[in-house]
């Protein structure tokens, strides 16, 4: 992997292009980097815990940019139409207009929710992503997908709304729970498998420093992951093809996630299991060598992520997959690895092969 550069990454999307700045201590540069439309106020949408832990660093970095903070409780349940409506009310009450800037300061929940509010308030106001979880820094803050949940499905109501800037301060990751941090690592492994064999080898070699959250190592890691995601998104902003490679591990992953009882399996953990299921499908199909599958399992285990389905039956997992919003009645198409660093997407797989793979990675028959 290339060295960490001070120069920002650029997401090329014509007039919606933007920069991603990744560095230890990047919050200190917020005021200098955030676009200031006139003297309008910025509205920071964040959680109480993030405000308490990192709000001072952001306030210092903003250096006089007029900003107000709006607090939202933590939790996936906040990605609701009710919370979005409360935020619209709050913006209105505080006099936010079309030139006002929204700053999403938090993990993926804040990014999706504040981004959705920014996409819809007055037909869209500009927003900036300041991600504070590993998942948000390597994945959700880049790409412009914003959403709230519908009672019947996650992320069903949303928009494409690109941020004006992404500012990732890896020092903010020092306060994350171990479990949430590891969830982010699942998406990191995903990026390496779909696009970058060198990154995968680097992760294998640096697993200990990564688990210790060494800031220099993290800056390289986050930067490379943003580069991969930005590359995919720039090539396919609205997911007509290539972008679907980002769903690697998410087909079976979503199914085991939704079958687990509440709190038992987090998203990143389910994705780790889903990647093993996809790898096994690929192996059974003759696409993916056994030795590569073993490397994937070993790296996920080194990051203390689960690699086997526990407690669910293959039939139940198949049922959930068939009901998936992207599957149009049959089984969804799969993203399958052919080697570490390369995947094929849109693969149809016979149900019997999927069932066998699920059983081999732990599902009951
Ligand atoms: N838009 C996209 O492309 C995309 C991609 C992947 C995931 N997502 C979404 O991301 C969400 C999950 O994101 P997440 O894993 O970041 O969860 P999260 O936003 O709920 O954050 C996890 C927890 O960490 C806390 N927290 C955040 N930053 C912290 C910090 N620096 N120190 C201590 N605690 C901190 C939060 O308060 C929360 O309790 C899901 O809703 C998912 O749908 C979106
Ligand atoms: Zn994911």
PDB file of N, CA, C and O in Angstrom, residues 259-294:
ATOM      1  N   UNK A 259     -32.369 -12.733  11.207  1.00  0.00           N
ATOM      2  CA  UNK A 259     -32.867 -13.912  11.930  1.00  0.00           C
ATOM      3  C   UNK A 259     -32.384 -13.960  13.377  1.00  0.00           C
ATOM      4  O   UNK A 259     -32.997 -14.601  14.226  1.00  0.00           O
ATOM      5  N   UNK A 260     -31.280 -13.286  13.648  1.00  0.00           N
ATOM      6  CA  UNK A 260     -30.735 -13.323  15.011  1.00  0.00           C
ATOM      7  C   UNK A 260     -31.653 -12.533  15.937  1.00  0.00           C
ATOM      8  O   UNK A 260     -32.269 -11.559  15.519  1.00  0.00           O
ATOM      9  N   UNK A 261     -31.736 -12.961  17.178  1.00  0.00           N
ATOM     10  CA  UNK A 261     -32.562 -12.171  18.087  1.00  0.00           C
ATOM     11  C   UNK A 261     -31.842 -10.862  18.403  1.00  0.00           C
ATOM     12  O   UNK A 261     -30.621 -10.745  18.263  1.00  0.00           O
ATOM     13  N   UNK A 262     -32.663  -9.889  18.814  1.00  0.00           N
ATOM     14  CA  UNK A 262     -32.191  -8.516  18.935  1.00  0.00           C
ATOM     15  C   UNK A 262     -30.900  -8.423  19.755  1.00  0.00           C
ATOM     16  O   UNK A 262     -30.810  -8.945  20.864  1.00  0.00           O
ATOM     17  N   UNK A 263     -29.903  -7.750  19.195  1.00  0.00           N
ATOM     18  CA  UNK A 263     -28.661  -7.517  19.928  1.00  0.00           C
ATOM     19  C   UNK A 263     -27.651  -8.644  19.832  1.00  0.00           C
ATOM     20  O   UNK A 263     -26.506  -8.486  20.233  1.00  0.00           O
ATOM     21  N   UNK A 264     -28.062  -9.795  19.275  1.00  0.00           N
ATOM     22  CA  UNK A 264     -27.135 -10.934  19.256  1.00  0.00           C
ATOM     23  C   UNK A 264     -26.078 -10.826  18.190  1.00  0.00           C
ATOM     24  O   UNK A 264     -24.940 -11.240  18.403  1.00  0.00           O
ATOM     25  N   UNK A 265     -26.474 -10.322  17.053  1.00  0.00           N
ATOM     26  CA  UNK A 265     -25.540 -10.258  15.936  1.00  0.00           C
ATOM     27  C   UNK A 265     -25.571  -8.853  15.376  1.00  0.00           C
ATOM     28  O   UNK A 265     -26.604  -8.398  14.885  1.00  0.00           O
ATOM     29  N   UNK A 266     -24.450  -8.167  15.437  1.00  0.00           N
ATOM     30  CA  UNK A 266     -24.400  -6.826  14.852  1.00  0.00           C
ATOM     31  C   UNK A 266     -24.166  -6.951  13.351  1.00  0.00           C
ATOM     32  O   UNK A 266     -23.697  -7.976  12.864  1.00  0.00           O
ATOM     33  N   UNK A 267     -24.419  -5.830  12.659  1.00  0.00           N
ATOM     34  CA  UNK A 267     -24.315  -5.832  11.210  1.00  0.00           C
ATOM     35  C   UNK A 267     -22.947  -6.352  10.730  1.00  0.00           C
ATOM     36  O   UNK A 267     -22.870  -7.252   9.897  1.00  0.00           O
ATOM     37  N   UNK A 268     -21.867  -5.792  11.258  1.00  0.00           N
ATOM     38  CA  UNK A 268     -20.530  -6.186  10.805  1.00  0.00           C
ATOM     39  C   UNK A 268     -20.245  -7.657  11.071  1.00  0.00           C
ATOM     40  O   UNK A 268     -19.569  -8.327  10.284  1.00  0.00           O
ATOM     41  N   UNK A 269     -20.767  -8.134  12.188  1.00  0.00           N
ATOM     42  CA  UNK A 269     -20.591  -9.552  12.513  1.00  0.00           C
ATOM     43  C   UNK A 269     -21.334 -10.413  11.497  1.00  0.00           C
ATOM     44  O   UNK A 269     -20.815 -11.435  11.025  1.00  0.00           O
ATOM     45  N   UNK A 270     -22.548  -9.987  11.155  1.00  0.00           N
ATOM     46  CA  UNK A 270     -23.328 -10.730  10.162  1.00  0.00           C
ATOM     47  C   UNK A 270     -22.634 -10.692   8.801  1.00  0.00           C
ATOM     48  O   UNK A 270     -22.652 -11.689   8.056  1.00  0.00           O
ATOM     49  N   UNK A 271     -22.014  -9.570   8.479  1.00  0.00           N
ATOM     50  CA  UNK A 271     -21.306  -9.463   7.199  1.00  0.00           C
ATOM     51  C   UNK A 271     -20.112 -10.423   7.166  1.00  0.00           C
ATOM     52  O   UNK A 271     -19.826 -11.050   6.139  1.00  0.00           O
ATOM     53  N   UNK A 272     -19.430 -10.557   8.305  1.00  0.00           N
ATOM     54  CA  UNK A 272     -18.305 -11.500   8.369  1.00  0.00           C
ATOM     55  C   UNK A 272     -18.801 -12.914   8.046  1.00  0.00           C
ATOM     56  O   UNK A 272     -18.216 -13.631   7.216  1.00  0.00           O
ATOM     57  N   UNK A 273     -19.900 -13.303   8.659  1.00  0.00           N
ATOM     58  CA  UNK A 273     -20.483 -14.622   8.392  1.00  0.00           C
ATOM     59  C   UNK A 273     -20.941 -14.709   6.929  1.00  0.00           C
ATOM     60  O   UNK A 273     -20.706 -15.714   6.247  1.00  0.00           O
ATOM     61  N   UNK A 274     -21.549 -13.634   6.454  1.00  0.00           N
ATOM     62  CA  UNK A 274     -22.041 -13.610   5.070  1.00  0.00           C
ATOM     63  C   UNK A 274     -20.911 -13.742   4.056  1.00  0.00           C
ATOM     64  O   UNK A 274     -21.078 -14.368   2.998  1.00  0.00           O
ATOM     65  N   UNK A 275     -19.741 -13.168   4.382  1.00  0.00           N
ATOM     66  CA  UNK A 275     -18.594 -13.305   3.475  1.00  0.00           C
ATOM     67  C   UNK A 275     -18.133 -14.760   3.433  1.00  0.00           C
ATOM     68  O   UNK A 275     -17.752 -15.279   2.364  1.00  0.00           O
ATOM     69  N   UNK A 276     -18.168 -15.428   4.598  1.00  0.00           N
ATOM     70  CA  UNK A 276     -17.777 -16.843   4.609  1.00  0.00           C
ATOM     71  C   UNK A 276     -18.775 -17.682   3.805  1.00  0.00           C
ATOM     72  O   UNK A 276     -18.384 -18.621   3.106  1.00  0.00           O
ATOM     73  N   UNK A 277     -20.064 -17.324   3.907  1.00  0.00           N
ATOM     74  CA  UNK A 277     -21.073 -18.061   3.134  1.00  0.00           C
ATOM     75  C   UNK A 277     -20.846 -17.841   1.635  1.00  0.00           C
ATOM     76  O   UNK A 277     -20.868 -18.796   0.839  1.00  0.00           O
ATOM     77  N   UNK A 278     -20.591 -16.587   1.246  1.00  0.00           N
ATOM     78  CA  UNK A 278     -20.351 -16.292  -0.172  1.00  0.00           C
ATOM     79  C   UNK A 278     -19.081 -16.991  -0.661  1.00  0.00           C
ATOM     80  O   UNK A 278     -19.027 -17.514  -1.779  1.00  0.00           O
ATOM     81  N   UNK A 279     -18.057 -16.991   0.210  1.00  0.00           N
ATOM     82  CA  UNK A 279     -16.805 -17.657  -0.171  1.00  0.00           C
ATOM     83  C   UNK A 279     -17.047 -19.146  -0.392  1.00  0.00           C
ATOM     84  O   UNK A 279     -16.514 -19.751  -1.331  1.00  0.00           O
ATOM     85  N   UNK A 280     -17.889 -19.741   0.472  1.00  0.00           N
ATOM     86  CA  UNK A 280     -18.163 -21.175   0.319  1.00  0.00           C
ATOM     87  C   UNK A 280     -18.979 -21.442  -0.941  1.00  0.00           C
ATOM     88  O   UNK A 280     -18.718 -22.418  -1.663  1.00  0.00           O
ATOM     89  N   UNK A 281     -19.936 -20.566  -1.226  1.00  0.00           N
ATOM     90  CA  UNK A 281     -20.696 -20.728  -2.476  1.00  0.00           C
ATOM     91  C   UNK A 281     -19.728 -20.673  -3.662  1.00  0.00           C
ATOM     92  O   UNK A 281     -19.781 -21.492  -4.578  1.00  0.00           O
ATOM     93  N   UNK A 282     -18.820 -19.715  -3.607  1.00  0.00           N
ATOM     94  CA  UNK A 282     -17.849 -19.565  -4.702  1.00  0.00           C
ATOM     95  C   UNK A 282     -16.965 -20.795  -4.817  1.00  0.00           C
ATOM     96  O   UNK A 282     -16.620 -21.239  -5.922  1.00  0.00           O
ATOM     97  N   UNK A 283     -16.606 -21.353  -3.676  1.00  0.00           N
ATOM     98  CA  UNK A 283     -15.758 -22.551  -3.697  1.00  0.00           C
ATOM     99  C   UNK A 283     -16.515 -23.742  -4.273  1.00  0.00           C
ATOM    100  O   UNK A 283     -15.996 -24.469  -5.124  1.00  0.00           O
ATOM    101  N   UNK A 284     -17.753 -23.900  -3.823  1.00  0.00           N
ATOM    102  CA  UNK A 284     -18.562 -25.021  -4.329  1.00  0.00           C
ATOM    103  C   UNK A 284     -18.824 -24.880  -5.825  1.00  0.00           C
ATOM    104  O   UNK A 284     -19.019 -25.854  -6.538  1.00  0.00           O
ATOM    105  N   UNK A 285     -18.846 -23.637  -6.295  1.00  0.00           N
ATOM    106  CA  UNK A 285     -19.097 -23.386  -7.722  1.00  0.00           C
ATOM    107  C   UNK A 285     -17.809 -23.515  -8.544  1.00  0.00           C
ATOM    108  O   UNK A 285     -17.827 -23.367  -9.761  1.00  0.00           O
ATOM    109  N   UNK A 286     -16.697 -23.706  -7.846  1.00  0.00           N
ATOM    110  CA  UNK A 286     -15.425 -23.835  -8.555  1.00  0.00           C
ATOM    111  C   UNK A 286     -14.771 -22.518  -8.908  1.00  0.00           C
ATOM    112  O   UNK A 286     -13.815 -22.465  -9.681  1.00  0.00           O
ATOM    113  N   UNK A 287     -15.272 -21.417  -8.307  1.00  0.00           N
ATOM    114  CA  UNK A 287     -14.719 -20.097  -8.640  1.00  0.00           C
ATOM    115  C   UNK A 287     -13.544 -19.709  -7.747  1.00  0.00           C
ATOM    116  O   UNK A 287     -12.674 -18.943  -8.150  1.00  0.00           O
ATOM    117  N   UNK A 288     -13.546 -20.182  -6.507  1.00  0.00           N
ATOM    118  CA  UNK A 288     -12.661 -19.612  -5.476  1.00  0.00           C
ATOM    119  C   UNK A 288     -11.857 -20.736  -4.833  1.00  0.00           C
ATOM    120  O   UNK A 288     -12.438 -21.717  -4.351  1.00  0.00           O
ATOM    121  N   UNK A 289     -10.521 -20.632  -4.821  1.00  0.00           N
ATOM    122  CA  UNK A 289      -9.710 -21.715  -4.266  1.00  0.00           C
ATOM    123  C   UNK A 289      -9.852 -21.849  -2.746  1.00  0.00           C
ATOM    124  O   UNK A 289     -10.024 -20.861  -2.042  1.00  0.00           O
ATOM    125  N   UNK A 290      -9.709 -23.067  -2.280  1.00  0.00           N
ATOM    126  CA  UNK A 290      -9.841 -23.360  -0.849  1.00  0.00           C
ATOM    127  C   UNK A 290      -8.827 -22.568  -0.013  1.00  0.00           C
ATOM    128  O   UNK A 290      -9.153 -22.097   1.081  1.00  0.00           O
ATOM    129  N   UNK A 291      -7.596 -22.418  -0.515  1.00  0.00           N
ATOM    130  CA  UNK A 291      -6.569 -21.719   0.263  1.00  0.00           C
ATOM    131  C   UNK A 291      -6.944 -20.256   0.476  1.00  0.00           C
ATOM    132  O   UNK A 291      -6.648 -19.670   1.523  1.00  0.00           O
ATOM    133  N   UNK A 292      -7.597 -19.657  -0.518  1.00  0.00           N
ATOM    134  CA  UNK A 292      -8.028 -18.262  -0.392  1.00  0.00           C
ATOM    135  C   UNK A 292      -9.147 -18.144   0.645  1.00  0.00           C
ATOM    136  O   UNK A 292      -9.186 -17.225   1.446  1.00  0.00           O
ATOM    137  N   UNK A 293     -10.045 -19.105   0.610  1.00  0.00           N
ATOM    138  CA  UNK A 293     -11.123 -19.122   1.587  1.00  0.00           C
ATOM    139  C   UNK A 293     -10.544 -19.237   2.999  1.00  0.00           C
ATOM    140  O   UNK A 293     -11.006 -18.560   3.928  1.00  0.00           O
ATOM    141  N   UNK A 294      -9.526 -20.054   3.159  1.00  0.00           N
ATOM    142  CA  UNK A 294      -8.907 -20.216   4.478  1.00  0.00           C
ATOM    143  C   UNK A 294      -8.268 -18.911   4.950  1.00  0.00           C
ATOM    144  O   UNK A 294      -8.340 -18.557   6.136  1.00  0.00           O
TER     145      UNK A 294
END
